[in-house]
Amino acid sequence: MAIAFKSPTTSFFQLKKNNPETHSFLRFSTQRFATPARRFTPMSAISTVPTVGLSETFTRLKKQGKVAFIPYITAGDPDLSTTAEALKVLDSCGSDIIELGVPYSDPLADGPVIQAAATRSLARGTNYNAIISMLKEVIPQLSSPIALFSYYNPILKRGVEQFMSAIKDVGVHGLVVPDVPLEETEILRREASKHGIELVLLTTPTTPTERMKAIVEAAEGFVYLVSSIGVTGARASVSDRVPTLLQDIKAATTKPVAVGFGISKPEHVKQVVGWGADGVIVGSAMVKLLNEAKSPEEGLKELEVFTKSLKAALE
Amino acid sequence: MACNMRTDLLISQICPTSGHVSVKRRIGNASVVRAVVVDHNSLVKNIIGSTSSLIMKRPTLPNPQLVEETDNERKGCKGKFGRFGGKFVPETLISCLSNLEAEFNLVLHDAQFQAELATALRDYVGRETPLYFAERLTNHYKKNNNGEGPEIYLKREDLNHGGAHKINNAIAQAMIAKRLGRKSIVAATGAGQHGVATAAACAKLSLQCTIFMGTKDMEKQSSNLVLMKLLGAEVKSVDGNFKEATSEAFREWVGNLESSYYLTGTVVGPHPCPSMVREFQSVIGKETRRQAMDKWGGKPDVLVACVGSGSNALGLFHEFIKEKDVRLIGVEAGGFGLESDKHSATLAKGDVGVYHGTMSYLLQDEEGQIIRPHSVGVGLEYPAVGPELSFLKDTGRAEYYSVTDKEALNACQMLCRLEGIIPSLEASHALAFLNKLCPTLPTGTKVVVNCSGRGDKDAEMILNHKYYPMEKQFPASQNS
């Protein structure tokens, strides 16, 4: 299924240069089918969903000897239309998988940056249906698969089956639920499997080896290695336990392993790649950038620059 | 008598790793314990309207929903009470929780630990707390009901060191933290009682103490804030109230797993927290049994306790759960009324979800976002409730009602004036329910109300309450 998904960055720049007046992002959103075939071959312009899921993405990248770049942003911060644009920016800048966080009132696994993003998003009235509608519009325009990041209670409230079915319908490929330990994942795994959603599981520095083995056995899409003991948030350096943890996991499974929590600089990315990770996840740094920008448009521009710098570190 | 609890817990540890040991208990000719689920919403509506004969005995609905309980479910085997409980936390915490569970099981059978704890409870906390016959309160209800009515006893948890039942658990867990070699404690507090208890225990055991408290709560319970600081705790403020403070304490704990110990104050949270707190609070019920036997040669007939997240209620109830002839009544915070959105009546108005690590009833909106609750009793402002209490609701073993802020404030002042005891606003909720309960009970019934804390922290707020200031309604000259 090797339809040309990846956009050559040169043509992206060219279009931007040709239209200095017009805001390039707005232009893309209004003329999606009129854009030159920089991204889509005519065939994929007809299909509504990128067909490649998380595992397949990793398989493809591995063949190319590449490491996956996986950014995370919170839906609805500063607002859903910016999120829609941000998804496109991240996609066009070479993200391989994109994690999208569903805002929750009590995000226990998240540090101050992502907590604040969730609060802002909820204050704006972001809700599940709005996120689904937005994804329905945007996912067909993306080449990277989306993995949703959601706490358990909102999923339960909706009903696990309905949740899985709804996200599958709009083209989401994967799901990460940070507050459900392996023992409690039975229902999630069953419904995810039934609906073709890849349920990513997390392992951490405190997870004993035997338990880690059970987790990686059950994980789909990829294994999420939490790099440090604590909540999300940028740190000065990536924990030096990561190399050993990576080794242990790779001894237990051939599934791809992506490292997340605390990664915020190109140097961090280089380090993690050097240690043998199959993917690198960057969250708080992205969210912070979008929030600290003077305006959503500024934020999107900065996001682009930042994403490219991180992506470059993967080469 | 006291062996019962220990033996039960021993049995629960041998529970099979797969499947249930289903124990069909016999009562009379029935081979299965049939549980009745009471429709609390309609009950509460009736109660608010008038004293209702509905409370006289547990009513049966035309089509009772049966939730059969197995013995293991009831005991919280593997941290589950039926469908409630569990460990819904990030993977990072799982290993730590397993270690905690192992340590908890060890201390339960460690004679030296138990002896040290008993000494601390006696000499430091000030146990046993009296079971006090509230004669004037009893007569007040009898007078209003043609001389008929129950005898009301108060379990004086307000007389504990620190002013509430919280210390029973705080001292025990601080001792466990010390055993585990932790140097610092992190905790969250609502009304401040758990904060004060934890700070005191930490001072006694030479542990560093960090307490998270919501900014809103700090304003309302400022005297407790002062006490915590005096006891050497570092108090960190969190925007919001107890639910935000708890979330933040969790995060602090996750970031410092190796050095710090999260001291939970109530029967919520991931397993083993609810079971641990219940075990340490169950001293309330055990003493009550002994004292009841001494006083009237029998058991209590009705137990009444306020329910925020459930620690004092479970502490009183747990000893008697297996004895169906003892009625268990939990009273939740009705705030401005259940029809308003300003209350904290989780069991009446909530539905089942996952919050702060456990599956239980909680107050959430249609998106599954957690609602911030309200009550004049700050310690009752929690949008969820302990999983074991949720289980008691589903099996019909416990009855739950609610009272409004106004009723609680009235009840507080009534106890002040009739018995010279100042109850906390939280405990006042349990007392307020007596208005509806007593007229339905025949003379000779023994009712024990858990007076879970004293009201010094609330005194100023009670006198100057924005909506129901005390002096305006009950001037000093009035004494009934």
mmCIF file of N, CA and C in Angstrom, chain A residues 104-198:
data_model
loop_
_atom_site.group_PDB
_atom_site.id
_atom_site.type_symbol
_atom_site.label_atom_id
_atom_site.label_comp_id
_atom_site.label_asym_id
_atom_site.label_seq_id
_atom_site.Cartn_x
_atom_site.Cartn_y
_atom_site.Cartn_z
ATOM 1 N N TYR A 104 -9.147 15.994 29.965
ATOM 2 C CA TYR A 104 -9.876 15.384 31.080
ATOM 3 C C TYR A 104 -9.692 16.254 32.309
ATOM 4 N N SER A 105 -10.702 16.270 33.163
ATOM 5 C CA SER A 105 -10.684 17.171 34.317
ATOM 6 C C SER A 105 -9.626 16.809 35.350
ATOM 7 N N ASP A 106 -9.239 15.551 35.436
ATOM 8 C CA ASP A 106 -8.298 15.138 36.481
ATOM 9 C C ASP A 106 -7.193 14.240 35.921
ATOM 10 N N PRO A 107 -6.298 14.820 35.107
ATOM 11 C CA PRO A 107 -5.288 13.979 34.438
ATOM 12 C C PRO A 107 -4.129 13.627 35.372
ATOM 13 N N LEU A 108 -4.239 12.480 36.026
ATOM 14 C CA LEU A 108 -3.268 12.111 37.067
ATOM 15 C C LEU A 108 -1.860 11.881 36.554
ATOM 16 N N ALA A 109 -1.739 11.462 35.289
ATOM 17 C CA ALA A 109 -0.406 11.128 34.785
ATOM 18 C C ALA A 109 0.294 12.334 34.181
ATOM 19 N N ASP A 110 -0.376 13.463 34.181
ATOM 20 C CA ASP A 110 0.169 14.618 33.479
ATOM 21 C C ASP A 110 0.704 15.691 34.406
ATOM 22 N N GLY A 111 1.827 16.272 33.950
ATOM 23 C CA GLY A 111 2.433 17.369 34.677
ATOM 24 C C GLY A 111 1.734 18.686 34.365
ATOM 25 N N PRO A 112 2.282 19.774 34.882
ATOM 26 C CA PRO A 112 1.598 21.068 34.802
ATOM 27 C C PRO A 112 1.291 21.551 33.387
ATOM 28 N N VAL A 113 2.172 21.257 32.433
ATOM 29 C CA VAL A 113 1.933 21.786 31.078
ATOM 30 C C VAL A 113 0.687 21.164 30.454
ATOM 31 N N ILE A 114 0.637 19.831 30.471
ATOM 32 C CA ILE A 114 -0.511 19.173 29.837
ATOM 33 C C ILE A 114 -1.772 19.319 30.681
ATOM 34 N N GLN A 115 -1.605 19.401 32.006
ATOM 35 C CA GLN A 115 -2.764 19.659 32.878
ATOM 36 C C GLN A 115 -3.409 20.975 32.461
ATOM 37 N N ALA A 116 -2.555 21.996 32.344
ATOM 38 C CA ALA A 116 -3.070 23.329 32.016
ATOM 39 C C ALA A 116 -3.735 23.322 30.646
ATOM 40 N N ALA A 117 -3.156 22.583 29.714
ATOM 41 C CA ALA A 117 -3.745 22.490 28.383
ATOM 42 C C ALA A 117 -5.147 21.891 28.468
ATOM 43 N N ALA A 118 -5.284 20.853 29.277
ATOM 44 C CA ALA A 118 -6.596 20.207 29.431
ATOM 45 C C ALA A 118 -7.594 21.181 30.041
ATOM 46 N N THR A 119 -7.160 21.906 31.072
ATOM 47 C CA THR A 119 -8.053 22.871 31.722
ATOM 48 C C THR A 119 -8.518 23.923 30.729
ATOM 49 N N ARG A 120 -7.550 24.455 29.943
ATOM 50 C CA ARG A 120 -7.913 25.490 28.964
ATOM 51 C C ARG A 120 -8.896 24.928 27.948
ATOM 52 N N SER A 121 -8.605 23.750 27.485
ATOM 53 C CA SER A 121 -9.453 23.142 26.462
ATOM 54 C C SER A 121 -10.865 22.912 26.971
ATOM 55 N N LEU A 122 -10.978 22.398 28.193
ATOM 56 C CA LEU A 122 -12.308 22.141 28.751
ATOM 57 C C LEU A 122 -13.054 23.447 28.994
ATOM 58 N N ALA A 123 -12.298 24.470 29.405
ATOM 59 C CA ALA A 123 -12.939 25.764 29.656
ATOM 60 C C ALA A 123 -13.540 26.324 28.376
ATOM 61 N N ARG A 124 -12.935 25.981 27.260
ATOM 62 C CA ARG A 124 -13.471 26.449 25.971
ATOM 63 C C ARG A 124 -14.683 25.621 25.523
ATOM 64 N N GLY A 125 -14.962 24.576 26.282
ATOM 65 C CA GLY A 125 -16.126 23.771 25.927
ATOM 66 C C GLY A 125 -15.801 22.602 25.017
ATOM 67 N N THR A 126 -14.523 22.242 24.913
ATOM 68 C CA THR A 126 -14.167 21.087 24.080
ATOM 69 C C THR A 126 -14.849 19.854 24.636
ATOM 70 N N ASN A 127 -15.504 19.124 23.781
ATOM 71 C CA ASN A 127 -16.079 17.871 24.237
ATOM 72 C C ASN A 127 -15.805 16.789 23.206
ATOM 73 N N TYR A 128 -16.153 15.600 23.590
ATOM 74 C CA TYR A 128 -15.857 14.419 22.804
ATOM 75 C C TYR A 128 -16.448 14.505 21.392
ATOM 76 N N ASN A 129 -17.700 14.886 21.300
ATOM 77 C CA ASN A 129 -18.332 14.949 19.979
ATOM 78 C C ASN A 129 -17.644 15.943 19.065
ATOM 79 N N ALA A 130 -17.233 17.063 19.637
ATOM 80 C CA ALA A 130 -16.544 18.082 18.831
ATOM 81 C C ALA A 130 -15.214 17.547 18.334
ATOM 82 N N ILE A 131 -14.519 16.812 19.194
ATOM 83 C CA ILE A 131 -13.233 16.245 18.779
ATOM 84 C C ILE A 131 -13.462 15.236 17.654
ATOM 85 N N ILE A 132 -14.459 14.395 17.796
ATOM 86 C CA ILE A 132 -14.764 13.401 16.762
ATOM 87 C C ILE A 132 -15.104 14.075 15.439
ATOM 88 N N SER A 133 -15.916 15.129 15.499
ATOM 89 C CA SER A 133 -16.264 15.848 14.259
ATOM 90 C C SER A 133 -15.026 16.421 13.598
ATOM 91 N N MET A 134 -14.185 17.001 14.425
ATOM 92 C CA MET A 134 -12.965 17.604 13.879
ATOM 93 C C MET A 134 -12.126 16.525 13.208
ATOM 94 N N LEU A 135 -11.982 15.388 13.868
ATOM 95 C CA LEU A 135 -11.164 14.311 13.313
ATOM 96 C C LEU A 135 -11.742 13.784 12.009
ATOM 97 N N LYS A 136 -13.053 13.745 11.943
ATOM 98 C CA LYS A 136 -13.719 13.269 10.728
ATOM 99 C C LYS A 136 -13.309 14.114 9.524
ATOM 100 N N GLU A 137 -13.204 15.420 9.771
ATOM 101 C CA GLU A 137 -12.784 16.352 8.714
ATOM 102 C C GLU A 137 -11.303 16.225 8.398
ATOM 103 N N VAL A 138 -10.502 16.115 9.435
ATOM 104 C CA VAL A 138 -9.058 16.275 9.271
ATOM 105 C C VAL A 138 -8.333 14.989 8.897
ATOM 106 N N ILE A 139 -8.727 13.880 9.485
ATOM 107 C CA ILE A 139 -7.970 12.641 9.251
ATOM 108 C C ILE A 139 -7.810 12.287 7.770
ATOM 109 N N PRO A 140 -8.833 12.485 6.962
ATOM 110 C CA PRO A 140 -8.645 12.188 5.530
ATOM 111 C C PRO A 140 -7.527 13.009 4.884
ATOM 112 N N GLN A 141 -7.166 14.120 5.514
ATOM 113 C CA GLN A 141 -6.126 14.959 4.949
ATOM 114 C C GLN A 141 -4.737 14.602 5.471
ATOM 115 N N LEU A 142 -4.689 13.655 6.378
ATOM 116 C CA LEU A 142 -3.414 13.331 6.994
ATOM 117 C C LEU A 142 -2.841 12.045 6.409
ATOM 118 N N SER A 143 -1.530 11.961 6.441
ATOM 119 C CA SER A 143 -0.917 10.719 6.000
ATOM 120 C C SER A 143 -0.444 9.873 7.173
ATOM 121 N N SER A 144 -0.269 10.499 8.323
ATOM 122 C CA SER A 144 0.151 9.703 9.493
ATOM 123 C C SER A 144 -1.067 9.222 10.267
ATOM 124 N N PRO A 145 -0.971 8.022 10.819
ATOM 125 C CA PRO A 145 -2.085 7.533 11.652
ATOM 126 C C PRO A 145 -2.162 8.301 12.966
ATOM 127 N N ILE A 146 -3.389 8.387 13.461
ATOM 128 C CA ILE A 146 -3.626 9.071 14.739
ATOM 129 C C ILE A 146 -3.838 8.042 15.837
ATOM 130 N N ALA A 147 -3.200 8.300 16.997
ATOM 131 C CA ALA A 147 -3.495 7.516 18.192
ATOM 132 C C ALA A 147 -4.086 8.477 19.214
ATOM 133 N N LEU A 148 -5.249 8.126 19.751
ATOM 134 C CA LEU A 148 -5.853 8.981 20.772
ATOM 135 C C LEU A 148 -5.257 8.642 22.128
ATOM 136 N N PHE A 149 -5.132 9.670 22.963
ATOM 137 C CA PHE A 149 -4.633 9.486 24.316
ATOM 138 C C PHE A 149 -5.771 9.931 25.231
ATOM 139 N N SER A 150 -6.395 8.984 25.947
ATOM 140 C CA SER A 150 -7.540 9.356 26.779
ATOM 141 C C SER A 150 -7.511 8.624 28.103
ATOM 142 N N TYR A 151 -7.923 9.321 29.176
ATOM 143 C CA TYR A 151 -8.075 8.654 30.459
ATOM 144 C C TYR A 151 -9.311 7.757 30.410
ATOM 145 N N TYR A 152 -9.402 6.855 31.358
ATOM 146 C CA TYR A 152 -10.414 5.806 31.276
ATOM 147 C C TYR A 152 -11.837 6.280 31.497
ATOM 148 N N ASN A 153 -12.045 7.183 32.455
ATOM 149 C CA ASN A 153 -13.426 7.499 32.798
ATOM 150 C C ASN A 153 -14.278 8.028 31.641
ATOM 151 N N PRO A 154 -13.749 8.971 30.851
ATOM 152 C CA PRO A 154 -14.571 9.415 29.713
ATOM 153 C C PRO A 154 -14.903 8.279 28.737
ATOM 154 N N ILE A 155 -13.995 7.304 28.631
ATOM 155 C CA ILE A 155 -14.266 6.162 27.743
ATOM 156 C C ILE A 155 -15.392 5.316 28.334
ATOM 157 N N LEU A 156 -15.309 5.082 29.644
ATOM 158 C CA LEU A 156 -16.317 4.282 30.337
ATOM 159 C C LEU A 156 -17.682 4.928 30.239
ATOM 160 N N LYS A 157 -17.678 6.247 30.400
ATOM 161 C CA LYS A 157 -18.944 6.981 30.407
ATOM 162 C C LYS A 157 -19.655 6.808 29.069
ATOM 163 N N ARG A 158 -18.881 6.851 28.025
ATOM 164 C CA ARG A 158 -19.432 6.687 26.683
ATOM 165 C C ARG A 158 -19.863 5.235 26.464
ATOM 166 N N GLY A 159 -19.168 4.351 27.091
ATOM 167 C CA GLY A 159 -19.324 2.923 26.815
ATOM 168 C C GLY A 159 -18.144 2.519 25.968
ATOM 169 N N VAL A 160 -17.395 1.523 26.422
ATOM 170 C CA VAL A 160 -16.146 1.167 25.732
ATOM 171 C C VAL A 160 -16.408 0.814 24.272
ATOM 172 N N GLU A 161 -17.472 0.043 24.038
ATOM 173 C CA GLU A 161 -17.748 -0.369 22.666
ATOM 174 C C GLU A 161 -18.063 0.821 21.772
ATOM 175 N N GLN A 162 -18.966 1.700 22.255
ATOM 176 C CA GLN A 162 -19.354 2.868 21.453
ATOM 177 C C GLN A 162 -18.141 3.736 21.177
ATOM 178 N N PHE A 163 -17.296 3.888 22.192
ATOM 179 C CA PHE A 163 -16.100 4.713 22.034
ATOM 180 C C PHE A 163 -15.224 4.163 20.915
ATOM 181 N N MET A 164 -14.936 2.869 20.996
ATOM 182 C CA MET A 164 -14.048 2.249 20.000
ATOM 183 C C MET A 164 -14.646 2.369 18.604
ATOM 184 N N SER A 165 -15.935 2.119 18.537
ATOM 185 C CA SER A 165 -16.603 2.136 17.240
ATOM 186 C C SER A 165 -16.578 3.547 16.644
ATOM 187 N N ALA A 166 -16.840 4.545 17.488
ATOM 188 C CA ALA A 166 -16.874 5.924 16.996
ATOM 189 C C ALA A 166 -15.510 6.383 16.517
ATOM 190 N N ILE A 167 -14.467 6.051 17.265
ATOM 191 C CA ILE A 167 -13.154 6.533 16.846
ATOM 192 C C ILE A 167 -12.682 5.785 15.601
ATOM 193 N N LYS A 168 -13.062 4.531 15.487
ATOM 194 C CA LYS A 168 -12.696 3.777 14.286
ATOM 195 C C LYS A 168 -13.366 4.383 13.062
ATOM 196 N N ASP A 169 -14.610 4.760 13.238
ATOM 197 C CA ASP A 169 -15.369 5.342 12.129
ATOM 198 C C ASP A 169 -14.733 6.580 11.548
ATOM 199 N N VAL A 170 -14.096 7.376 12.394
ATOM 200 C CA VAL A 170 -13.485 8.598 11.859
ATOM 201 C C VAL A 170 -12.040 8.386 11.445
ATOM 202 N N GLY A 171 -11.550 7.179 11.620
ATOM 203 C CA GLY A 171 -10.232 6.880 11.078
ATOM 204 C C GLY A 171 -9.088 6.855 12.066
ATOM 205 N N VAL A 172 -9.412 6.861 13.349
ATOM 206 C CA VAL A 172 -8.343 6.754 14.347
ATOM 207 C C VAL A 172 -7.810 5.317 14.323
ATOM 208 N N HIS A 173 -6.496 5.187 14.482
ATOM 209 C CA HIS A 173 -5.912 3.844 14.422
ATOM 210 C C HIS A 173 -5.540 3.266 15.773
ATOM 211 N N GLY A 174 -5.159 4.126 16.714
ATOM 212 C CA GLY A 174 -4.641 3.599 17.970
ATOM 213 C C GLY A 174 -5.192 4.328 19.177
ATOM 214 N N LEU A 175 -4.941 3.745 20.352
ATOM 215 C CA LEU A 175 -5.445 4.319 21.604
ATOM 216 C C LEU A 175 -4.447 4.055 22.722
ATOM 217 N N VAL A 176 -4.223 5.089 23.545
ATOM 218 C CA VAL A 176 -3.402 4.938 24.742
ATOM 219 C C VAL A 176 -4.251 5.366 25.927
ATOM 220 N N VAL A 177 -4.358 4.500 26.945
ATOM 221 C CA VAL A 177 -5.140 4.849 28.140
ATOM 222 C C VAL A 177 -4.202 4.736 29.334
ATOM 223 N N PRO A 178 -3.741 5.859 29.867
ATOM 224 C CA PRO A 178 -2.649 5.783 30.835
ATOM 225 C C PRO A 178 -3.023 5.302 32.226
ATOM 226 N N ASP A 179 -4.334 5.300 32.584
ATOM 227 C CA ASP A 179 -4.668 4.928 33.960
ATOM 228 C C ASP A 179 -5.374 3.577 34.051
ATOM 229 N N VAL A 180 -5.088 2.706 33.098
ATOM 230 C CA VAL A 180 -5.611 1.348 33.206
ATOM 231 C C VAL A 180 -4.438 0.374 33.192
ATOM 232 N N PRO A 181 -4.178 -0.300 34.309
ATOM 233 C CA PRO A 181 -3.061 -1.231 34.337
ATOM 234 C C PRO A 181 -3.447 -2.522 33.612
ATOM 235 N N LEU A 182 -2.484 -3.329 33.338
ATOM 236 C CA LEU A 182 -2.696 -4.540 32.543
ATOM 237 C C LEU A 182 -3.896 -5.366 33.011
ATOM 238 N N GLU A 183 -4.000 -5.549 34.351
ATOM 239 C CA GLU A 183 -5.074 -6.390 34.900
ATOM 240 C C GLU A 183 -6.468 -5.921 34.510
ATOM 241 N N GLU A 184 -6.604 -4.630 34.283
ATOM 242 C CA GLU A 184 -7.932 -4.063 34.027
ATOM 243 C C GLU A 184 -8.188 -3.839 32.542
ATOM 244 N N THR A 185 -7.256 -4.266 31.696
ATOM 245 C CA THR A 185 -7.401 -3.919 30.276
ATOM 246 C C THR A 185 -8.262 -4.886 29.482
ATOM 247 N N GLU A 186 -8.790 -5.906 30.144
ATOM 248 C CA GLU A 186 -9.506 -6.942 29.370
ATOM 249 C C GLU A 186 -10.581 -6.391 28.456
ATOM 250 N N ILE A 187 -11.450 -5.568 29.036
ATOM 251 C CA ILE A 187 -12.565 -5.025 28.236
ATOM 252 C C ILE A 187 -12.029 -4.148 27.115
ATOM 253 N N LEU A 188 -11.062 -3.312 27.453
ATOM 254 C CA LEU A 188 -10.498 -2.418 26.445
ATOM 255 C C LEU A 188 -9.898 -3.214 25.300
ATOM 256 N N ARG A 189 -9.144 -4.224 25.650
ATOM 257 C CA ARG A 189 -8.474 -5.006 24.602
ATOM 258 C C ARG A 189 -9.469 -5.720 23.713
ATOM 259 N N ARG A 190 -10.507 -6.236 24.366
ATOM 260 C CA ARG A 190 -11.520 -6.965 23.597
ATOM 261 C C ARG A 190 -12.204 -6.050 22.592
ATOM 262 N N GLU A 191 -12.649 -4.910 23.072
ATOM 263 C CA GLU A 191 -13.366 -3.984 22.186
ATOM 264 C C GLU A 191 -12.441 -3.365 21.158
ATOM 265 N N ALA A 192 -11.203 -3.086 21.561
ATOM 266 C CA ALA A 192 -10.247 -2.504 20.607
ATOM 267 C C ALA A 192 -10.007 -3.494 19.477
ATOM 268 N N SER A 193 -9.811 -4.732 19.852
ATOM 269 C CA SER A 193 -9.543 -5.768 18.861
ATOM 270 C C SER A 193 -10.727 -5.931 17.915
ATOM 271 N N LYS A 194 -11.916 -5.945 18.497
ATOM 272 C CA LYS A 194 -13.131 -6.098 17.681
ATOM 273 C C LYS A 194 -13.251 -4.986 16.651
ATOM 274 N N HIS A 195 -12.818 -3.796 17.013
ATOM 275 C CA HIS A 195 -12.999 -2.649 16.128
ATOM 276 C C HIS A 195 -11.741 -2.252 15.392
ATOM 277 N N GLY A 196 -10.726 -3.075 15.486
ATOM 278 C CA GLY A 196 -9.512 -2.794 14.725
ATOM 279 C C GLY A 196 -8.731 -1.604 15.235
ATOM 280 N N ILE A 197 -8.841 -1.317 16.535
ATOM 281 C CA ILE A 197 -8.042 -0.234 17.138
ATOM 282 C C ILE A 197 -6.853 -0.880 17.848
ATOM 283 N N GLU A 198 -5.663 -0.306 17.621
ATOM 284 C CA GLU A 198 -4.489 -0.864 18.279
ATOM 285 C C GLU A 198 -4.333 -0.234 19.659
#
